[in-house]
mmCIF file of C-alpha atoms in Angstrom:
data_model
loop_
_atom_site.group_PDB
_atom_site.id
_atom_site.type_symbol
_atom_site.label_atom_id
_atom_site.label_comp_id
_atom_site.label_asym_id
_atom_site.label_seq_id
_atom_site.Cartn_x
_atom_site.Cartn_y
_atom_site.Cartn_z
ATOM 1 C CA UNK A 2 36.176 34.066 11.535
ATOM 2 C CA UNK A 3 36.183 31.433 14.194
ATOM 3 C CA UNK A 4 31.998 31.568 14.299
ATOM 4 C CA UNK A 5 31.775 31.101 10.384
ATOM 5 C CA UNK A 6 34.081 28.277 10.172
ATOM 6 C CA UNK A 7 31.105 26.835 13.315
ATOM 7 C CA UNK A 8 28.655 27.520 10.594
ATOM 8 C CA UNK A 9 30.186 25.731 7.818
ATOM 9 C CA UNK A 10 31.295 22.800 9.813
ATOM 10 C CA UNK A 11 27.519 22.940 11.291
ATOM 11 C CA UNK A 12 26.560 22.626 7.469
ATOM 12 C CA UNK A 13 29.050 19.461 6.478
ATOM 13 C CA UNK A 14 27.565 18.133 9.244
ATOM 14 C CA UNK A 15 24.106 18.280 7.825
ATOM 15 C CA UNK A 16 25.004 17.453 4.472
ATOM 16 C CA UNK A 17 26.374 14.700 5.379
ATOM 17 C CA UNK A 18 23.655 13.316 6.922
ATOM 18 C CA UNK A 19 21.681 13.756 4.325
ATOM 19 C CA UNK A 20 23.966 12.292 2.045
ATOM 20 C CA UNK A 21 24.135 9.209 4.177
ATOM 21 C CA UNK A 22 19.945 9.133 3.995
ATOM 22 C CA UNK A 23 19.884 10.099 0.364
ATOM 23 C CA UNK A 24 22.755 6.853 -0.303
ATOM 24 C CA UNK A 25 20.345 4.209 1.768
ATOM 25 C CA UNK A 26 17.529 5.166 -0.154
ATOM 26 C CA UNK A 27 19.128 4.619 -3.206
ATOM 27 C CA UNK A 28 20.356 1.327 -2.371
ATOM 28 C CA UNK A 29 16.666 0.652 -1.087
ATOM 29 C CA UNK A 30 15.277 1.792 -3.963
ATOM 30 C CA UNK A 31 17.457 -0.167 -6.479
ATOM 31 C CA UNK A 32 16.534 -3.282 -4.582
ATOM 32 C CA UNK A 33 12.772 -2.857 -5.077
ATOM 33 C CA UNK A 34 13.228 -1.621 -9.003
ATOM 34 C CA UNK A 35 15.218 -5.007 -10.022
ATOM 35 C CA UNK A 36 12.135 -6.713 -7.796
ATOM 36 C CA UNK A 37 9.471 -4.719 -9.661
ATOM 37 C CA UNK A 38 11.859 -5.454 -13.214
ATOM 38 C CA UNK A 39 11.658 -9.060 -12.641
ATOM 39 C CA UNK A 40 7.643 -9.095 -11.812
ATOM 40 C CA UNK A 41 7.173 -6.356 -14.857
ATOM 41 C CA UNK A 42 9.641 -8.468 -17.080
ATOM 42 C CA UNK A 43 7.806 -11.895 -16.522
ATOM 43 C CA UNK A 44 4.569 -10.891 -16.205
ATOM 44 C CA UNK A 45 4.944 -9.055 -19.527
ATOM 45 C CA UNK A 46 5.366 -12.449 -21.341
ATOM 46 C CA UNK A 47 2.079 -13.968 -20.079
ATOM 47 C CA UNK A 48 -0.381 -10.976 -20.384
ATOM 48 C CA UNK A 49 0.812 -10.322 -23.816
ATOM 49 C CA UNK A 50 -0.041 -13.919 -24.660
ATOM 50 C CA UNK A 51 -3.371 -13.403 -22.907
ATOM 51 C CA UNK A 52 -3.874 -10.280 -24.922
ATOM 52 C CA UNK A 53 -2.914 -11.318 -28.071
ATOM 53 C CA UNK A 54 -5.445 -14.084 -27.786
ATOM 54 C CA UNK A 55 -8.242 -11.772 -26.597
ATOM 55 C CA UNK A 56 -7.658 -9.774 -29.129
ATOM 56 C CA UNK A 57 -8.134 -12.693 -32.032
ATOM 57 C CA UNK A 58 -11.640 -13.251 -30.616
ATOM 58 C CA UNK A 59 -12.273 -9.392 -30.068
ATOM 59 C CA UNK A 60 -10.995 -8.753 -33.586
ATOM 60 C CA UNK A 61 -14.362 -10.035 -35.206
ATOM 61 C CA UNK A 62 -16.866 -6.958 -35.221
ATOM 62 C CA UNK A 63 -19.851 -9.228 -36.054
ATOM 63 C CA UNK A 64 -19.328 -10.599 -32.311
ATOM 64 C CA UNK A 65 -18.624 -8.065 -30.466
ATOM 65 C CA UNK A 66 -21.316 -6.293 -28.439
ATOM 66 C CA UNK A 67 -22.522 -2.631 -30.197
ATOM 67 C CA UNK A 68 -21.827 -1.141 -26.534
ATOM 68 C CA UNK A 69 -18.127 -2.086 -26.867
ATOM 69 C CA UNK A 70 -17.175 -0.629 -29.966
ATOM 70 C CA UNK A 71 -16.534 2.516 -30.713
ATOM 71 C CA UNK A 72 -17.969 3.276 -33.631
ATOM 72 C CA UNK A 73 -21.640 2.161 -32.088
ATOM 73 C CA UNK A 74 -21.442 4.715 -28.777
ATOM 74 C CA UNK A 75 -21.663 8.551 -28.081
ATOM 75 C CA UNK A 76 -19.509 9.649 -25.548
ATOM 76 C CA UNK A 77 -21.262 11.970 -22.838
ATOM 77 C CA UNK A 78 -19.351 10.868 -19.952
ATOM 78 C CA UNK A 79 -15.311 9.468 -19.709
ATOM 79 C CA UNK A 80 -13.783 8.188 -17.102
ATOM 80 C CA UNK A 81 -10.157 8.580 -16.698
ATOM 81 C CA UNK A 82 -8.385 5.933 -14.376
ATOM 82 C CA UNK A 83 -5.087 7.413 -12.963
ATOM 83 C CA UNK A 84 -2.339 5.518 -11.394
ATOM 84 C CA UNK A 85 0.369 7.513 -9.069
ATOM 85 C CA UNK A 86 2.324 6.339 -6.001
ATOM 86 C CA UNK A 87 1.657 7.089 -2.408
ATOM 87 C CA UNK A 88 5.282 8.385 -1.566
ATOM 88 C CA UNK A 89 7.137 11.412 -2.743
ATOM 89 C CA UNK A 90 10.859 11.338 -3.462
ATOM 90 C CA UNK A 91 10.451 9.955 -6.880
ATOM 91 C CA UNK A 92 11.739 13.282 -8.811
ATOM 92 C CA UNK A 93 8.996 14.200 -11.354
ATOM 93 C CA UNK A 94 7.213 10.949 -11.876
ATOM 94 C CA UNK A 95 3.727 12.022 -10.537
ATOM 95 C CA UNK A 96 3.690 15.746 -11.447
ATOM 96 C CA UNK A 97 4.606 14.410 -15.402
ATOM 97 C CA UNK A 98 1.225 11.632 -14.668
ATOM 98 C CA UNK A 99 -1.280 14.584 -12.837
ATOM 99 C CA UNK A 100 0.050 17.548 -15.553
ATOM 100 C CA UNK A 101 -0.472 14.814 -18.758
ATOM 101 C CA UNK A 102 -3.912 14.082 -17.015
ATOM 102 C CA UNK A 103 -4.818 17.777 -16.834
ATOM 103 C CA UNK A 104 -4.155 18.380 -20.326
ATOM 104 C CA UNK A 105 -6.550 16.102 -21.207
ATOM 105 C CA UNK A 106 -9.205 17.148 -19.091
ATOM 106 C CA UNK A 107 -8.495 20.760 -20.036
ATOM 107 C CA UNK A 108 -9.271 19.879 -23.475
ATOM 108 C CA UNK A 109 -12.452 17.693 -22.665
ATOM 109 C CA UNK A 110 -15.790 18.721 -23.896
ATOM 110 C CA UNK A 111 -17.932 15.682 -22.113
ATOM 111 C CA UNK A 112 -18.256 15.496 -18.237
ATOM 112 C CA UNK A 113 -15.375 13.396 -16.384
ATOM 113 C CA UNK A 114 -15.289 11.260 -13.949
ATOM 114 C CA UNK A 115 -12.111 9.705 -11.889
ATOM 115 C CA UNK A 116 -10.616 6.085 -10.382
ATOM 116 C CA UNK A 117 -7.553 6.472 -8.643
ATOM 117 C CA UNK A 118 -4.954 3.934 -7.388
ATOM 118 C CA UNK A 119 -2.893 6.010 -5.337
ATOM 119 C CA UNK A 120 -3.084 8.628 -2.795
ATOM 120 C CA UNK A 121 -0.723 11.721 -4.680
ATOM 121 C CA UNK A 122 -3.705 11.574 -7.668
ATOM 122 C CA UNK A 123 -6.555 10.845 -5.464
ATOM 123 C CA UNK A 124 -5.542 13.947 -3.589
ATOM 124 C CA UNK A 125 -4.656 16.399 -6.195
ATOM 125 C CA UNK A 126 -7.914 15.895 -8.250
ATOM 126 C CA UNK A 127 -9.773 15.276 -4.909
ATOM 127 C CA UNK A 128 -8.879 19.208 -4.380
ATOM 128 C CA UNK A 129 -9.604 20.207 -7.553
ATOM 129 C CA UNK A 130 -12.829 18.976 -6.972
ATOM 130 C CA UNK A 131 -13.481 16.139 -9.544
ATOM 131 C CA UNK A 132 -15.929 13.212 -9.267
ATOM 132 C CA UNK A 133 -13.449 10.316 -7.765
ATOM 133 C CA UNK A 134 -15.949 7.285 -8.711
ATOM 134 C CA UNK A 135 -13.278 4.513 -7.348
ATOM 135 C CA UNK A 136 -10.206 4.830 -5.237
ATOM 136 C CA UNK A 137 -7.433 2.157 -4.435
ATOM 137 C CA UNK A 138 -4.875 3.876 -2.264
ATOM 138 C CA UNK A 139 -2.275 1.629 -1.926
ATOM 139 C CA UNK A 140 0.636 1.812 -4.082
ATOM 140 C CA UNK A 141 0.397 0.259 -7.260
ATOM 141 C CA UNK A 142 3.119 -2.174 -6.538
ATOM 142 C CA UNK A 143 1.027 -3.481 -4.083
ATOM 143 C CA UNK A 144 -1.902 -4.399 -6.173
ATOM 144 C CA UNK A 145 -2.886 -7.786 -6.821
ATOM 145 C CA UNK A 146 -5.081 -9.166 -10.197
ATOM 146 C CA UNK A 147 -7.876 -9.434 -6.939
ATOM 147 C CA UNK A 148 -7.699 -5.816 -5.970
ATOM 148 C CA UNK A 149 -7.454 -4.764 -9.542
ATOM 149 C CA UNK A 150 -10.723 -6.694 -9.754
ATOM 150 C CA UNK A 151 -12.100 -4.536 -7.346
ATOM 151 C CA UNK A 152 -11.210 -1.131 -8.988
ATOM 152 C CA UNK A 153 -12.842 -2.047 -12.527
ATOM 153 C CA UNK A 154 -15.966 -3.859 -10.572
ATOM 154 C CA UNK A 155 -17.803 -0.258 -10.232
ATOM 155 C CA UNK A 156 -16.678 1.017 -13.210
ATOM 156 C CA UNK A 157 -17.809 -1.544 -15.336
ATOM 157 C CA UNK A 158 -21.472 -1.475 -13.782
ATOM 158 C CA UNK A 159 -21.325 2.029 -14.212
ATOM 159 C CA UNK A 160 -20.528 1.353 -17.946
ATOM 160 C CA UNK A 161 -23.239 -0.915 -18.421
ATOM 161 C CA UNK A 162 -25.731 1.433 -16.751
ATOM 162 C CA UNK A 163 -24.367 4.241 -18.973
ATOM 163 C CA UNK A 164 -23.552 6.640 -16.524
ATOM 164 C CA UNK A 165 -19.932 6.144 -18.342
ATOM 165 C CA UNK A 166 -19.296 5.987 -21.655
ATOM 166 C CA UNK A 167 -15.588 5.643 -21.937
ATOM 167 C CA UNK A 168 -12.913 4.529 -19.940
ATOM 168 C CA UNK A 169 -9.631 5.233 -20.302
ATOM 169 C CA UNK A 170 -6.548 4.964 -18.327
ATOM 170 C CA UNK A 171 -3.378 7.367 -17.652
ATOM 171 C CA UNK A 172 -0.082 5.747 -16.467
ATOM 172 C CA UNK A 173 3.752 5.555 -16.764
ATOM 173 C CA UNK A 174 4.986 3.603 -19.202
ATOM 174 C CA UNK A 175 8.714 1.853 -18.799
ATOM 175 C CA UNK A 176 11.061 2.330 -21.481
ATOM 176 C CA UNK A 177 14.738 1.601 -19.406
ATOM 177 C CA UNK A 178 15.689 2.407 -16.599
ATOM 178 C CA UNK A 179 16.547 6.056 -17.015
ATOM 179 C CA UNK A 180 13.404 7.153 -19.129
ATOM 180 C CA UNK A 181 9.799 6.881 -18.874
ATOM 181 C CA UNK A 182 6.878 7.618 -20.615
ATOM 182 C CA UNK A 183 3.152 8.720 -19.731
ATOM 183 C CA UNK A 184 0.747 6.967 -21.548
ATOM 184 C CA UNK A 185 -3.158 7.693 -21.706
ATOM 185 C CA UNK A 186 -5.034 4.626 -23.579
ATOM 186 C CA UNK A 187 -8.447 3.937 -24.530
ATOM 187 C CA UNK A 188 -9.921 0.706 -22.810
ATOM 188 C CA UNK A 189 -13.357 0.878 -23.801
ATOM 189 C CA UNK A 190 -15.367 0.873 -25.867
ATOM 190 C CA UNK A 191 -13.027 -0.937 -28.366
ATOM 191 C CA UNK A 192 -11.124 0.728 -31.301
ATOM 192 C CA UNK A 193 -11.463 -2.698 -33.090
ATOM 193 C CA UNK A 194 -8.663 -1.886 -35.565
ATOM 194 C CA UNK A 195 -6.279 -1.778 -32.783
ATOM 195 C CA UNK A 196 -7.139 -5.510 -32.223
ATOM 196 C CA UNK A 197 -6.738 -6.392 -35.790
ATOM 197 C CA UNK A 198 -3.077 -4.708 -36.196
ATOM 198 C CA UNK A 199 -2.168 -7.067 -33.144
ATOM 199 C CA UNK A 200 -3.683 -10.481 -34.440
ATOM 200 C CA UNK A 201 -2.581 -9.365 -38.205
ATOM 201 C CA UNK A 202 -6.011 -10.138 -39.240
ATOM 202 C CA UNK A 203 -8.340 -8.311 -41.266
ATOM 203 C CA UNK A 204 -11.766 -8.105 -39.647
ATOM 204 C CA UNK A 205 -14.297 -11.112 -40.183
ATOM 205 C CA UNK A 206 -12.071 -13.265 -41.992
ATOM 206 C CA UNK A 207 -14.154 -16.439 -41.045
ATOM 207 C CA UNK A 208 -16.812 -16.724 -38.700
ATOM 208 C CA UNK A 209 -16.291 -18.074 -34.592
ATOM 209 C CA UNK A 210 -18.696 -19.962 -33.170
ATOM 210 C CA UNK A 211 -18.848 -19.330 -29.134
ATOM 211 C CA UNK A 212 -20.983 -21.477 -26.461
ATOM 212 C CA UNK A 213 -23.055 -20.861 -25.092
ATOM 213 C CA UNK A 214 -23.381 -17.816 -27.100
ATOM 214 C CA UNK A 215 -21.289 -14.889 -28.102
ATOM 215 C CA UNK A 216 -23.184 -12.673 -26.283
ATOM 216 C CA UNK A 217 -22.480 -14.367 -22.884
ATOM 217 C CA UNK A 218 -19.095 -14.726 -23.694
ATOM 218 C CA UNK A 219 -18.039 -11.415 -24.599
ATOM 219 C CA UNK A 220 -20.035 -10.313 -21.527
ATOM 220 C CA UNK A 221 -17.406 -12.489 -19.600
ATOM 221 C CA UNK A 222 -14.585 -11.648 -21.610
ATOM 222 C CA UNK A 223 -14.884 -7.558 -21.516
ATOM 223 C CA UNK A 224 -14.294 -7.295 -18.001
ATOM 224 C CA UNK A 225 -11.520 -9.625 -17.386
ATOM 225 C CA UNK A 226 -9.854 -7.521 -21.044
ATOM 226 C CA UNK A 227 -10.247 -4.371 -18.851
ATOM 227 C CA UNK A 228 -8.629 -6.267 -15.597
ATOM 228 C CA UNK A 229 -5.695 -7.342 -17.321
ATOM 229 C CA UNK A 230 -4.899 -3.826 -18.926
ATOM 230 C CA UNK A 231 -5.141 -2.485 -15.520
ATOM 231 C CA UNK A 232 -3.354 -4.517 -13.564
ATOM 232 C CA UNK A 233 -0.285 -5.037 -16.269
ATOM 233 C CA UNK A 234 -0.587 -0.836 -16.035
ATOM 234 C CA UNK A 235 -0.186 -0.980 -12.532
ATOM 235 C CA UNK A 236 2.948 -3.251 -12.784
ATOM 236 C CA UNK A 237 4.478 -1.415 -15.585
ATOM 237 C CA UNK A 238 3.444 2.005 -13.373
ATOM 238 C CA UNK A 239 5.313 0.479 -9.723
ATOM 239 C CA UNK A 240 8.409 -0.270 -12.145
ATOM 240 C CA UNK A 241 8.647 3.022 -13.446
ATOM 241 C CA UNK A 242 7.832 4.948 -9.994
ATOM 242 C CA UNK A 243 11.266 2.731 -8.433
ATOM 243 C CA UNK A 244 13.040 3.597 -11.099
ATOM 244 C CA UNK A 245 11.969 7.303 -10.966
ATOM 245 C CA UNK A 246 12.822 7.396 -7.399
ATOM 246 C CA UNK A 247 16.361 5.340 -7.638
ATOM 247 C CA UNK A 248 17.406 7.759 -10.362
ATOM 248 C CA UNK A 249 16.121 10.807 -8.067
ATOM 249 C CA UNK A 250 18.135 9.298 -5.057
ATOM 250 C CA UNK A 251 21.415 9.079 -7.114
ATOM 251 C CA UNK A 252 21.156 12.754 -8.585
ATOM 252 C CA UNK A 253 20.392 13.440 -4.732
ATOM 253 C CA UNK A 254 23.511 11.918 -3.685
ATOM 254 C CA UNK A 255 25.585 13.358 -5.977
ATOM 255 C CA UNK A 256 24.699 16.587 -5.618
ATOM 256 C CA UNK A 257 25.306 16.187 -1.466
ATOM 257 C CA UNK A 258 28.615 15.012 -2.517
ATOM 258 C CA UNK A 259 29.157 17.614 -4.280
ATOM 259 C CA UNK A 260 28.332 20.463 -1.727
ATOM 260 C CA UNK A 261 30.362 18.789 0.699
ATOM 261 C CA UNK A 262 33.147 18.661 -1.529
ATOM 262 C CA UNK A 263 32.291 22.892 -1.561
ATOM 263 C CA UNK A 264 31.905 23.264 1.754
ATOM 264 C CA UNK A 265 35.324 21.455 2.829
ATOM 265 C CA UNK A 266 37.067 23.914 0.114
ATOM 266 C CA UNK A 267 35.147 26.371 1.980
ATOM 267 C CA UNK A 268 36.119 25.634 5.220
ATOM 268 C CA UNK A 269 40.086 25.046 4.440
ATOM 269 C CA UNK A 270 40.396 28.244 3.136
ATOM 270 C CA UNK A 271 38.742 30.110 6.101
ATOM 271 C CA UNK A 272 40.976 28.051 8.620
ATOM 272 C CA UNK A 273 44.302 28.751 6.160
ATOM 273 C CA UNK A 274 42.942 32.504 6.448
ATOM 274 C CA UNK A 275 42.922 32.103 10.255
ATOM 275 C CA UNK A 276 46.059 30.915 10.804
ATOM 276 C CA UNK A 277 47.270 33.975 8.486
ATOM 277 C CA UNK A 278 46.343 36.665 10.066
ATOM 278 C CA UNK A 279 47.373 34.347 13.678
ATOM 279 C CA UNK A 280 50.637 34.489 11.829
ATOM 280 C CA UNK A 281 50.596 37.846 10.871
ATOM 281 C CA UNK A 282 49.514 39.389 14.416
ATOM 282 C CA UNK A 283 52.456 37.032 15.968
ATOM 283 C CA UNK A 284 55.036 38.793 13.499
ATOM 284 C CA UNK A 285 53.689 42.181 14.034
ATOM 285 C CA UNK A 286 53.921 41.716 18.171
ATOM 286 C CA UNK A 287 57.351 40.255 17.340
ATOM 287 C CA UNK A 288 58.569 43.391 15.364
ATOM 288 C CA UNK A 289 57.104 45.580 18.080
ATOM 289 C CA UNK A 290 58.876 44.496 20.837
ATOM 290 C CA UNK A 291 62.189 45.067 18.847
#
């Protein structure tokens, strides 16, 4: 008796640690999601503005370059850009990203190719042995409009060679706090309908004129599109991966605080059946010496 109550007090000890470990990181983690909020939350204001406005100038199919739109390209090679973190502990926010990702790939009759901004995707598909074209492995909450830069650079001189035909781009999508949503969108070539549900506009209700020339300009405005989309997805992704991981933290320390609460219980009742049969044995030597 005396050795298992060792063993269970051996065990509060340990769960208490944890608990203690499982509490910071929740505080820690709460921090950085009302940091990553307030970025997501502001920055959401602006780039829809930006969007909204690229979109009005997108929105006329006369001007925009045949390789952009959809309707003017075969697809023979897709390029999926995934976004993941670099840390674990965040309950099931990658495995929901990499098994949404497989899906599609599963279903894919063109040949893939992969960009990666963060190590937990880079290394899964790495072992699965896919063609990783473009890696950023820091975590996307890291990422700055200049790195972001850097991760569509390749990708969009592959495009223009045509060793890609599409890109597209799989991330986590905030709704609140407690739910979040993986999203795979389309970035190029354009679905130009999609443009003209956000301006409101039917297509080519009036002509633009551009200088120097429309072609030059949409050749500068493409890019900088695609930039945007992936850098607001990598904001919206390092929002969702804090909250992920502050809501994984809490169930974490709950359920710690709950075994202890067990193992206590436990424990009582071995050391009240202890003193029992202590009891017991002292009664019984009493009545024998009688």
């Amino acid at each position: 008796m005396a050795e298992q109550m060792q063993d269970i007090k051996r065990r509060i000890k340990s769960v208490g640690s944890t608990e203690r470990i499982t509490n910071a990181m929740k505080l820690v983690s709460a921090s950085k999601l009302r940091k990553a909020k307030t970025v997501y939350e502001h920055s959401k204001g602006f780039l829809d503005d930006i969007f909204e406005s690229m979109a009005e100038a997108l929105a006329h199919a006369d001007s925009v370059p045949k390789e952009c739109v959809d309707s003017e390209k075969e697809i023979k090679t897709k390029c999926y850009v995934v976004i993941t973190s670099c840390n674990g502990l965040c309950g099931g926010f990658n495995t929901s990203i990499i098994k949404t990702l497989e899906e599609h790939l599963a279903a894919e009759t063109v040949d893939v190719k992969l960009a990666t901004i963060g190590t937990k995707g880079k290394n899964h598909f790495e072992k699965d042995g896919f063609d990783i074209v473009a890696a950023h492995d820091e975590p996307a909450d890291a990422i700055t409009f200049e790195e972001a830069q850097r991760v569509v650079a390749p990708l969009m001189e592959m495009y223009d060679a045509g060793e890609i035909d599409e890109i597209d781009i799989c991330y986590t999508s905030y709704v609140n706090t407690l739910k979040q949503e993986v999203k795979v969108k389309k970035l190029l070539p354009f679905h130009l309908e999609d443009f003209h549900a956000i301006t409101g506009a039917e297509p080519i209700v009036h002509r633009m004129e551009y200088q120097p020339s429309a072609d030059e300009v949409f050749h500068y405005m493409v890019p900088r599109y695609i930039e945007l989309q992936l850098y607001s997805a990598a904001i919206e992704s390092a929002t969702c991966e804090h909250a992920a991981r502050r809501t994984a933290m809490e169930n974490a320390n709950d359920n710690a605080g709950d075994m202890l609460m067990a193992l206590r219980v436990h424990y009582n009742r071995a050391r009240q059946a202890e003193i029992t049969d202590e009891i017991i044995e002292i009664v019984a030597g009493s009545e024998a010496q009688r």
